Short mmCIF file of C-alpha atoms and ligand atoms in Angstrom, two decimals:
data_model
loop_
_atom_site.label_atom_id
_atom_site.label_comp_id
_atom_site.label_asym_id
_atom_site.label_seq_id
_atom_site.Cartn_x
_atom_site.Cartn_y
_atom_site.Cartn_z
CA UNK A 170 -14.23 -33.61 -47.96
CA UNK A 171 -10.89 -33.78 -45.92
CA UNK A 172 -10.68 -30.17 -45.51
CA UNK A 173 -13.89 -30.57 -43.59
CA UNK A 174 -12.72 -33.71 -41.60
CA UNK A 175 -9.62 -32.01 -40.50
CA UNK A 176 -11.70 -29.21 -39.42
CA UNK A 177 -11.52 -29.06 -34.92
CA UNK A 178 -14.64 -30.24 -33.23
CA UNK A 179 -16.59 -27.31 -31.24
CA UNK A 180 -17.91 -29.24 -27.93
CA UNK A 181 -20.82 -27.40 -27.35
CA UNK A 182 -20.76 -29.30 -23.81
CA UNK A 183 -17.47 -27.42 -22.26
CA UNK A 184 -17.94 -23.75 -22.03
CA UNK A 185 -15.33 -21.52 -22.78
CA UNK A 186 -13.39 -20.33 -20.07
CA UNK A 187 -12.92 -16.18 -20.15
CA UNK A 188 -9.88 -14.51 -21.39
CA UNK A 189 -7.18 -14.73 -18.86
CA UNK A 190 -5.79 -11.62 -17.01
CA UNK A 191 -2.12 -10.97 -18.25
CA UNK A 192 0.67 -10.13 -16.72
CA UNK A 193 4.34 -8.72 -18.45
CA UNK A 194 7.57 -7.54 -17.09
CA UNK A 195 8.27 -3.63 -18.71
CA UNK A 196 10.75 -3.90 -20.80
CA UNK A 197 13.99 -3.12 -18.29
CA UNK A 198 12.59 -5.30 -16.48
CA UNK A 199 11.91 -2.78 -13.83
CA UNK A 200 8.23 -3.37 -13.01
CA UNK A 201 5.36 -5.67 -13.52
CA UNK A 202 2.08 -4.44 -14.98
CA UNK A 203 -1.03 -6.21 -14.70
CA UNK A 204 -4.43 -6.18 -16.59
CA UNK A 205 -7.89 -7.74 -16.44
CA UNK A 206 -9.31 -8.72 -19.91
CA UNK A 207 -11.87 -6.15 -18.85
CA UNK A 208 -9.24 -3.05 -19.01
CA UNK A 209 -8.50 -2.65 -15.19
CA UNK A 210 -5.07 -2.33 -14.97
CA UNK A 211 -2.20 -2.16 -12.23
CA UNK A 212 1.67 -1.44 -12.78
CA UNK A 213 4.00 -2.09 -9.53
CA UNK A 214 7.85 -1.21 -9.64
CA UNK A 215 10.10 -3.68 -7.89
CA UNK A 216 11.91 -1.10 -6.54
CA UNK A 217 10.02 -1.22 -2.94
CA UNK A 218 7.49 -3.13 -4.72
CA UNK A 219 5.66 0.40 -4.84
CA UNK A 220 2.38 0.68 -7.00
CA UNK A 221 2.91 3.48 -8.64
CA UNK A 222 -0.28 3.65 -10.94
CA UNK A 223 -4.12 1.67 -10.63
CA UNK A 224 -6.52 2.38 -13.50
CA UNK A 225 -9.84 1.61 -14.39
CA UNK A 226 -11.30 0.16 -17.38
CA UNK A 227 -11.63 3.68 -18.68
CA UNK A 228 -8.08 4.56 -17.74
CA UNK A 229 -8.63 7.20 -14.95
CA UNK A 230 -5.91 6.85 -12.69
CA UNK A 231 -6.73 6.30 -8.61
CA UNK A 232 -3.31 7.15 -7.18
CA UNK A 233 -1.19 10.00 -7.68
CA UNK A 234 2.15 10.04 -8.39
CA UNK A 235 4.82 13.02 -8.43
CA UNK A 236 5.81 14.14 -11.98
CA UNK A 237 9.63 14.39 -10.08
CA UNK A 238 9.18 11.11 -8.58
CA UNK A 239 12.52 9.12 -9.06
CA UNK A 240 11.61 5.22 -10.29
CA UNK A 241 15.16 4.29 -10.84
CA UNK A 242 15.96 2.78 -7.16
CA UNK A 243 17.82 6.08 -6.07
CA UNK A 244 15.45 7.00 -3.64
CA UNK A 245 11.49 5.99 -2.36
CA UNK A 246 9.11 6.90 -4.71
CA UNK A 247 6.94 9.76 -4.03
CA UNK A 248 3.60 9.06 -5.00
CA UNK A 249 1.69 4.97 -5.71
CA UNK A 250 2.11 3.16 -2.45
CA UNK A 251 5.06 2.98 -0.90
CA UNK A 252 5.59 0.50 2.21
CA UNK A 253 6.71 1.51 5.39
CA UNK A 254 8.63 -1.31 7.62
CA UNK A 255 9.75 -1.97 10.12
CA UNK A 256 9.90 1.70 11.26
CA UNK A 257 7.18 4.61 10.71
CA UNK A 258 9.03 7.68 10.10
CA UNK A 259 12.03 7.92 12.45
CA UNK A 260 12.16 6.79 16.06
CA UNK A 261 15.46 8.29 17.08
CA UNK A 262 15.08 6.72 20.85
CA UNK A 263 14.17 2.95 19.68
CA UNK A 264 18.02 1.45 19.51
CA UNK A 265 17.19 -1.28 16.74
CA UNK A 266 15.72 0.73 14.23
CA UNK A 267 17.02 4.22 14.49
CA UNK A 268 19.68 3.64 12.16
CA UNK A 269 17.30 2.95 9.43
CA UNK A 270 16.19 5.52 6.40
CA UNK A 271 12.82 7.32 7.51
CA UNK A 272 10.20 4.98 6.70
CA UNK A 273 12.21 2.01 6.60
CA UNK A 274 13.88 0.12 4.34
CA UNK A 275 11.14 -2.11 2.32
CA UNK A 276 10.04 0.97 0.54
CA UNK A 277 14.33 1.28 -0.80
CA UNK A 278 14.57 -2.16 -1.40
CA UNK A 279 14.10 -3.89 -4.68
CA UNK A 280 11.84 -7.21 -3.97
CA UNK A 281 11.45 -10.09 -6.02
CA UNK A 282 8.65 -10.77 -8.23
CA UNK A 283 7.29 -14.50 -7.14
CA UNK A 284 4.64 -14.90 -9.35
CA UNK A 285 0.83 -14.38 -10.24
CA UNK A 286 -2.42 -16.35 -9.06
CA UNK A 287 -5.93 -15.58 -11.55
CA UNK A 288 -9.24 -15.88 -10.55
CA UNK A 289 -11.08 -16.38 -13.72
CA UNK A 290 -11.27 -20.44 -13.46
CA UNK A 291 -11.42 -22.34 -10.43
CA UNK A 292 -11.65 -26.22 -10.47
CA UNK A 293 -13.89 -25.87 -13.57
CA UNK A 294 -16.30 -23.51 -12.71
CA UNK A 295 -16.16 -20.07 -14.82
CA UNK A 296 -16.50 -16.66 -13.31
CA UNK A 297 -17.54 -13.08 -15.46
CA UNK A 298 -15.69 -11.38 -11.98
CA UNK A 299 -12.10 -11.18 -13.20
CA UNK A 300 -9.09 -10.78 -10.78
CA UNK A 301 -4.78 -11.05 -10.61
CA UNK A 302 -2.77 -11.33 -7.60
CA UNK A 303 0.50 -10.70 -7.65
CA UNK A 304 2.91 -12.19 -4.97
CA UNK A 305 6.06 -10.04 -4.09
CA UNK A 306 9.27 -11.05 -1.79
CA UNK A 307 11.78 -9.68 0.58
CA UNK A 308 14.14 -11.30 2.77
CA UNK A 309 16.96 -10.85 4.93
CA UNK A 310 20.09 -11.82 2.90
CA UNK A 311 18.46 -10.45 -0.46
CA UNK A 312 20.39 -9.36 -2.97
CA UNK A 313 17.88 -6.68 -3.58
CA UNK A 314 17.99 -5.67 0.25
CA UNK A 315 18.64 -1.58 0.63
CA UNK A 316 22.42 -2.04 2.27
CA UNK A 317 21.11 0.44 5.20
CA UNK A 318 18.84 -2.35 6.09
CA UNK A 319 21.86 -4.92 5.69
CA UNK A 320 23.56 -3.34 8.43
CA UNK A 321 21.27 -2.11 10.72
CA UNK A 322 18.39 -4.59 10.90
CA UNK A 323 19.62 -7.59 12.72
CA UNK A 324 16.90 -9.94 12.04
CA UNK A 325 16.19 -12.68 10.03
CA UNK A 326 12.44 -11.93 8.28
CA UNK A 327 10.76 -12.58 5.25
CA UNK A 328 7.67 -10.74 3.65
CA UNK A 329 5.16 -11.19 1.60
CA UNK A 330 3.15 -7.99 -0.27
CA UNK A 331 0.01 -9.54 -2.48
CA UNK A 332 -1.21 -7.06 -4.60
CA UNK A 333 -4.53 -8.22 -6.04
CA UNK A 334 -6.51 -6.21 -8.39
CA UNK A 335 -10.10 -6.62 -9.13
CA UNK A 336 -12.66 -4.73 -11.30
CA UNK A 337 -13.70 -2.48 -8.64
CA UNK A 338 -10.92 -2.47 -6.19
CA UNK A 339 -7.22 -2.65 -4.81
CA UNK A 340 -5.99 -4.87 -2.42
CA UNK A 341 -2.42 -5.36 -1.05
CA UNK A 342 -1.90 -7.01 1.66
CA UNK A 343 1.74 -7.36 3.79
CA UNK A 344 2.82 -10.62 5.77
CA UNK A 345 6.24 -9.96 7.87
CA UNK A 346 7.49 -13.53 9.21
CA UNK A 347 10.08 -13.52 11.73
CA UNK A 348 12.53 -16.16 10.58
CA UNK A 349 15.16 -15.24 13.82
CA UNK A 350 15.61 -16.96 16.92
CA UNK A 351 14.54 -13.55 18.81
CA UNK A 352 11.70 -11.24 18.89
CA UNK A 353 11.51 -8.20 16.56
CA UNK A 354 9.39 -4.45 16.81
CA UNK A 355 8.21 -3.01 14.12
CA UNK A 356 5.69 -0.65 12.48
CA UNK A 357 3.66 -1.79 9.47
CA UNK A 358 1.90 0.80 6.76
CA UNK A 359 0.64 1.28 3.49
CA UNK A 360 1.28 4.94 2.40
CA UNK A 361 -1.28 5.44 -0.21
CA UNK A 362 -1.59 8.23 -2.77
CA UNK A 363 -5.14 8.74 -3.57
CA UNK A 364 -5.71 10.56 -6.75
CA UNK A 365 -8.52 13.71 -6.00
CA UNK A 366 -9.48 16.35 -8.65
CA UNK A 367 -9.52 19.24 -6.15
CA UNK A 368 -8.92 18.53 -2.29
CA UNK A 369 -10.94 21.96 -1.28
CA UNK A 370 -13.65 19.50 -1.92
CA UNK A 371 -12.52 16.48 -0.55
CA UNK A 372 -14.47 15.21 2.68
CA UNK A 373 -12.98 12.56 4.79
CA UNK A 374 -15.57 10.06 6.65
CA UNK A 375 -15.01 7.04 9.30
CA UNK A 376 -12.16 8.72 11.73
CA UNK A 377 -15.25 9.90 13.95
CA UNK A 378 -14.84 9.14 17.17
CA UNK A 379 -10.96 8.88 17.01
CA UNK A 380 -8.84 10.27 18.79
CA UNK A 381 -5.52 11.40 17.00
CA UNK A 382 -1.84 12.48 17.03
CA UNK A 383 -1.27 15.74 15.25
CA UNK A 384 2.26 15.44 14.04
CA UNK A 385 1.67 19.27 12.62
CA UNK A 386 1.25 20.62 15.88
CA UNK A 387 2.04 18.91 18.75
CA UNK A 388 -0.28 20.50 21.02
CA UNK A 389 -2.88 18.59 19.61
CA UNK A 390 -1.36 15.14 20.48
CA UNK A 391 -4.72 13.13 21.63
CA UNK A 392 -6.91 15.73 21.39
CA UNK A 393 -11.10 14.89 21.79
CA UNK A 394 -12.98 12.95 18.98
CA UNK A 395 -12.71 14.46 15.69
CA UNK A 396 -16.71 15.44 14.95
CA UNK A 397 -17.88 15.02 11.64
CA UNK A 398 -16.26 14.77 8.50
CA UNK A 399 -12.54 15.57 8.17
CA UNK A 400 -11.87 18.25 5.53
CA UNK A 401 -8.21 19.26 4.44
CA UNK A 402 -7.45 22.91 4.51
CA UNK A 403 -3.90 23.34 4.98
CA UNK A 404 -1.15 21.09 5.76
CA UNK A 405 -2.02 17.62 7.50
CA UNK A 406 -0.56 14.96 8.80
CA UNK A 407 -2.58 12.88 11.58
CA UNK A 408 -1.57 9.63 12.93
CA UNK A 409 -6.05 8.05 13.87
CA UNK A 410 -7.03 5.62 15.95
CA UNK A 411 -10.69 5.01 14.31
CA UNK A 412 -13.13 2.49 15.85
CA UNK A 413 -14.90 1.55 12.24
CA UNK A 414 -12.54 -0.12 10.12
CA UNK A 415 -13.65 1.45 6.79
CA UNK A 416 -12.41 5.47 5.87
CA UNK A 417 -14.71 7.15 3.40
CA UNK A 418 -13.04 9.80 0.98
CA UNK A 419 -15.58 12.13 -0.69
CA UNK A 420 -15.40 14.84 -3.31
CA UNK A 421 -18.21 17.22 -2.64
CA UNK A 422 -21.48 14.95 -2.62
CA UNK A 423 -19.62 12.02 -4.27
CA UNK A 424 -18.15 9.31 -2.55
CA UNK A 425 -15.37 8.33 -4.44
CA UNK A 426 -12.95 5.30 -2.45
CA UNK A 427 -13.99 3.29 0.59
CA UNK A 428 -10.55 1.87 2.28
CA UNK A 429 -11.02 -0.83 4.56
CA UNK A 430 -8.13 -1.54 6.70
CA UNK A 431 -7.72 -5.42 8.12
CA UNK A 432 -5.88 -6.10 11.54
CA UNK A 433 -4.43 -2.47 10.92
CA UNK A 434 -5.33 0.10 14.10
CA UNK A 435 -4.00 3.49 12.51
CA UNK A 436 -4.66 5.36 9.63
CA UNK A 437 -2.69 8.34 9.04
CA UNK A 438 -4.13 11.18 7.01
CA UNK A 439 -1.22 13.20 4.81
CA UNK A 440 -1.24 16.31 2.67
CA UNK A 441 1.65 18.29 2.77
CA UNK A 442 0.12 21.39 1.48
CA UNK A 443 2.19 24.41 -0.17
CA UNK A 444 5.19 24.91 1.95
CA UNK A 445 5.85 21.44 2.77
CA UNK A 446 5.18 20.25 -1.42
CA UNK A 447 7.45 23.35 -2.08
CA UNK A 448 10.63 21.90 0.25
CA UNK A 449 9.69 18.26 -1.51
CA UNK A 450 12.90 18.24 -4.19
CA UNK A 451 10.51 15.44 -5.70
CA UNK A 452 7.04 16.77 -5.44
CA UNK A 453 5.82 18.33 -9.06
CA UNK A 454 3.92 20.04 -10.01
CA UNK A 455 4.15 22.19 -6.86
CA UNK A 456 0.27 22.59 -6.31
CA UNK A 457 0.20 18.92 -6.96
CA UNK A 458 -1.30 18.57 -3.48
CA UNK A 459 -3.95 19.54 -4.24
CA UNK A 460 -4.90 16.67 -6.59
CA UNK A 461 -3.61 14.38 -3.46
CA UNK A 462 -4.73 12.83 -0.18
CA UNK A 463 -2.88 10.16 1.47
CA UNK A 464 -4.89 7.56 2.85
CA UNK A 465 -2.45 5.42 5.16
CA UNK A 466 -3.68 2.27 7.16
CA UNK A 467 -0.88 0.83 9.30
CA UNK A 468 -0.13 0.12 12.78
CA UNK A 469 2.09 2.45 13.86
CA UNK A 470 1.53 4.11 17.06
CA UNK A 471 2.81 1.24 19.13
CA UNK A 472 6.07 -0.97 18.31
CA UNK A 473 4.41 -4.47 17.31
CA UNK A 474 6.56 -7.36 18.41
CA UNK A 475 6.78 -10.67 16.10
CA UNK A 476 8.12 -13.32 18.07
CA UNK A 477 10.23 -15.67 16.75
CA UNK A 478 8.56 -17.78 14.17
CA UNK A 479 5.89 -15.63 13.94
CA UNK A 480 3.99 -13.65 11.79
CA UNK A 481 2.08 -10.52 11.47
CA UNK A 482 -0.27 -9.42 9.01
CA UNK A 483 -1.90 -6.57 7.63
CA UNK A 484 -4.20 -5.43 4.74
CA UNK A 485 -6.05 -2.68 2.90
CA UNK A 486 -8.77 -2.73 0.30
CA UNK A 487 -9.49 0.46 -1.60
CA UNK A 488 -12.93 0.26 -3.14
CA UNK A 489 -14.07 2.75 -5.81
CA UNK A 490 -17.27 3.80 -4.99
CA UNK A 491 -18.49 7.13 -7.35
O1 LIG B 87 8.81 12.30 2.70
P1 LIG B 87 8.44 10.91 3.18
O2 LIG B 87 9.55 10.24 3.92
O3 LIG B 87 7.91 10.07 2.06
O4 LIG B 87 7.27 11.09 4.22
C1 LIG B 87 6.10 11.74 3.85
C2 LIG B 87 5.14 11.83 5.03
O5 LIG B 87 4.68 10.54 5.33
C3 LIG B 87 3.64 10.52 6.31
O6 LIG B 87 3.23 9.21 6.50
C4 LIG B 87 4.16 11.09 7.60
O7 LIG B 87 3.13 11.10 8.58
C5 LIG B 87 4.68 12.48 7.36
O8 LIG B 87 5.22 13.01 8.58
C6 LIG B 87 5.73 12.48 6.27
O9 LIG B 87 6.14 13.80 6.00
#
């Protein structure tokens, strides 16, 4: 008779709120690896605050990532999503950021992890649609700052990457705040990997109508509307200006990952192909480009100034669609 007094009420009234997404630190404390009670799963190295892998419930990896890619801070990783800022590339004429490593310094940084934000219960109500953000942080004066940066970046700023992972897609999502008393220029982009089983077969829709910048051969610089879909046959690397806001990549008949790009006007289309994977001391396999196509939304082929106090923003959401 006590055993069953002692026994905890059920209240058939309150339903039961769903299992909760988690979120753990590896154990060197080197990344942090997210996962929604319904598999989905997302691992993101502080070190640039790169994502360097996005599954699905089944486990099939989206983005690629070189076997030789180096994930112990000695150099950007080559493969996830690295983030380039403040400078795309190098600009070897622009005074306040030519000093900087190609691509910036946020991608050579290590950023702070501030903390995660769930989806699965909001002011009471319950919701079967699962999702984690995770909130990232770099500032000037971080101890986690690349030193390059330190000395050659005279600004004040703070940003913000959100990385938020739902059941059927990626989002991350960059804030750069200009904490100075003077105005800044910089580049914003999100160089994504995108996993592909066999790029002969990869189809490329949405940069129709865009005019580009061929960085492979300059002739091309601005040449007429691309017509059709884009298909990759030997090495590419094309800085687009697309009117529609969502890029469609396809293998064969499939479409496989819809990226929608928000306040971002570029997206630059990468595949190094044979020679260039060959000189790549951290691209493995070699033919691993073939299993590749990056997929980068950024602005990039104008300086974008942040005055002082101000903020600028950018996003991309990587749907899987097949
Ligand atoms: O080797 P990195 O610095 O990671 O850059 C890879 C490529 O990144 C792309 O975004 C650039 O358009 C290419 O020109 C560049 O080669």
């Amino acid at each position: 008779m006590v055993e069953r007094a002692n026994k905890p009420k059920t209240l058939s009234s309150t339903p039961a709120l769903p299992p909760q997404a988690t979120v753990t630190f590896s154990d060197d404390n080197s990344r942090v690896i997210a996962e929604l009670p319904t598999g989905e799963r997302v691992e993101v190295l502080l070190y640039g605050a790169t994502v360097i892998s996005w599954k699905d419930a089944s486990g099939d990896e989206k983005l690629w990532l070189s076997e030789a890619a180096k994930l112990d801070g000695s150099k950007a990783v080559r493969g996830g999503i690295p983030l380039v800022f403040p400078v795309f590339g190098s600009v070897p004429d622009h005074l306040k950021t030519k000093d900087l490593p190609q691509h910036g310094f946020a991608r050579t940084s290590r950023w702070e992890f501030l903390g995660k934000s769930t989806s699965e219960s909001l002011e009471g109500e319950t919701t079967n649609d699962p999702s984690v953000k995770l909130d990232f942080g770099l500032s000037s004066g971080a101890p986690g700052l690349d030193p390059k940066a330190a000395a050659h970046w005279p600004y004040k700023f703070n940003l913000i990457y959100s990385v938020t992972l739902n059941r059927e897609s990626l989002t991350t999502n960059i804030l750069a705040t200009n904490d100075d008393s003077q105005s800044f220029e910089c580049h914003v982009l999100l160089h994504t990997y995108l996993r592909v089983n066999d790029i002969t077969a990869v189809s490329v829709t949405g940069l129709g109508g865009a005019q580009y910048v061929d960085k492979v051969d300059s002739a091309k610089t601005k040449t007429q509307p691309t017509e059709g879909p884009l298909t990759i046959t030997g090495e590419t690397d094309r800085v687009y200006t697309p009117a529609e806001n969502t890029v469609t990549v396809s293998e064969g008949s499939t479409e496989k990952y819809r990226v929608t790009r928000d306040k971002f006007s570029n997206v630059v289309v990468w595949n190094p192909w044979i020679d260039k994977a060959e000189g790549l001391a951290d691209f493995a396999p070699k033919d691993g480009y073939r299993q590749m196509l990056c997929i980068e939304p950024g602005t990039v082929d104008s300086w974008q100034t942040v005055e002082a106090g101000d903020a600028l923003a950018g996003a991309q959401t990587i749907s899987l669609v097949g």
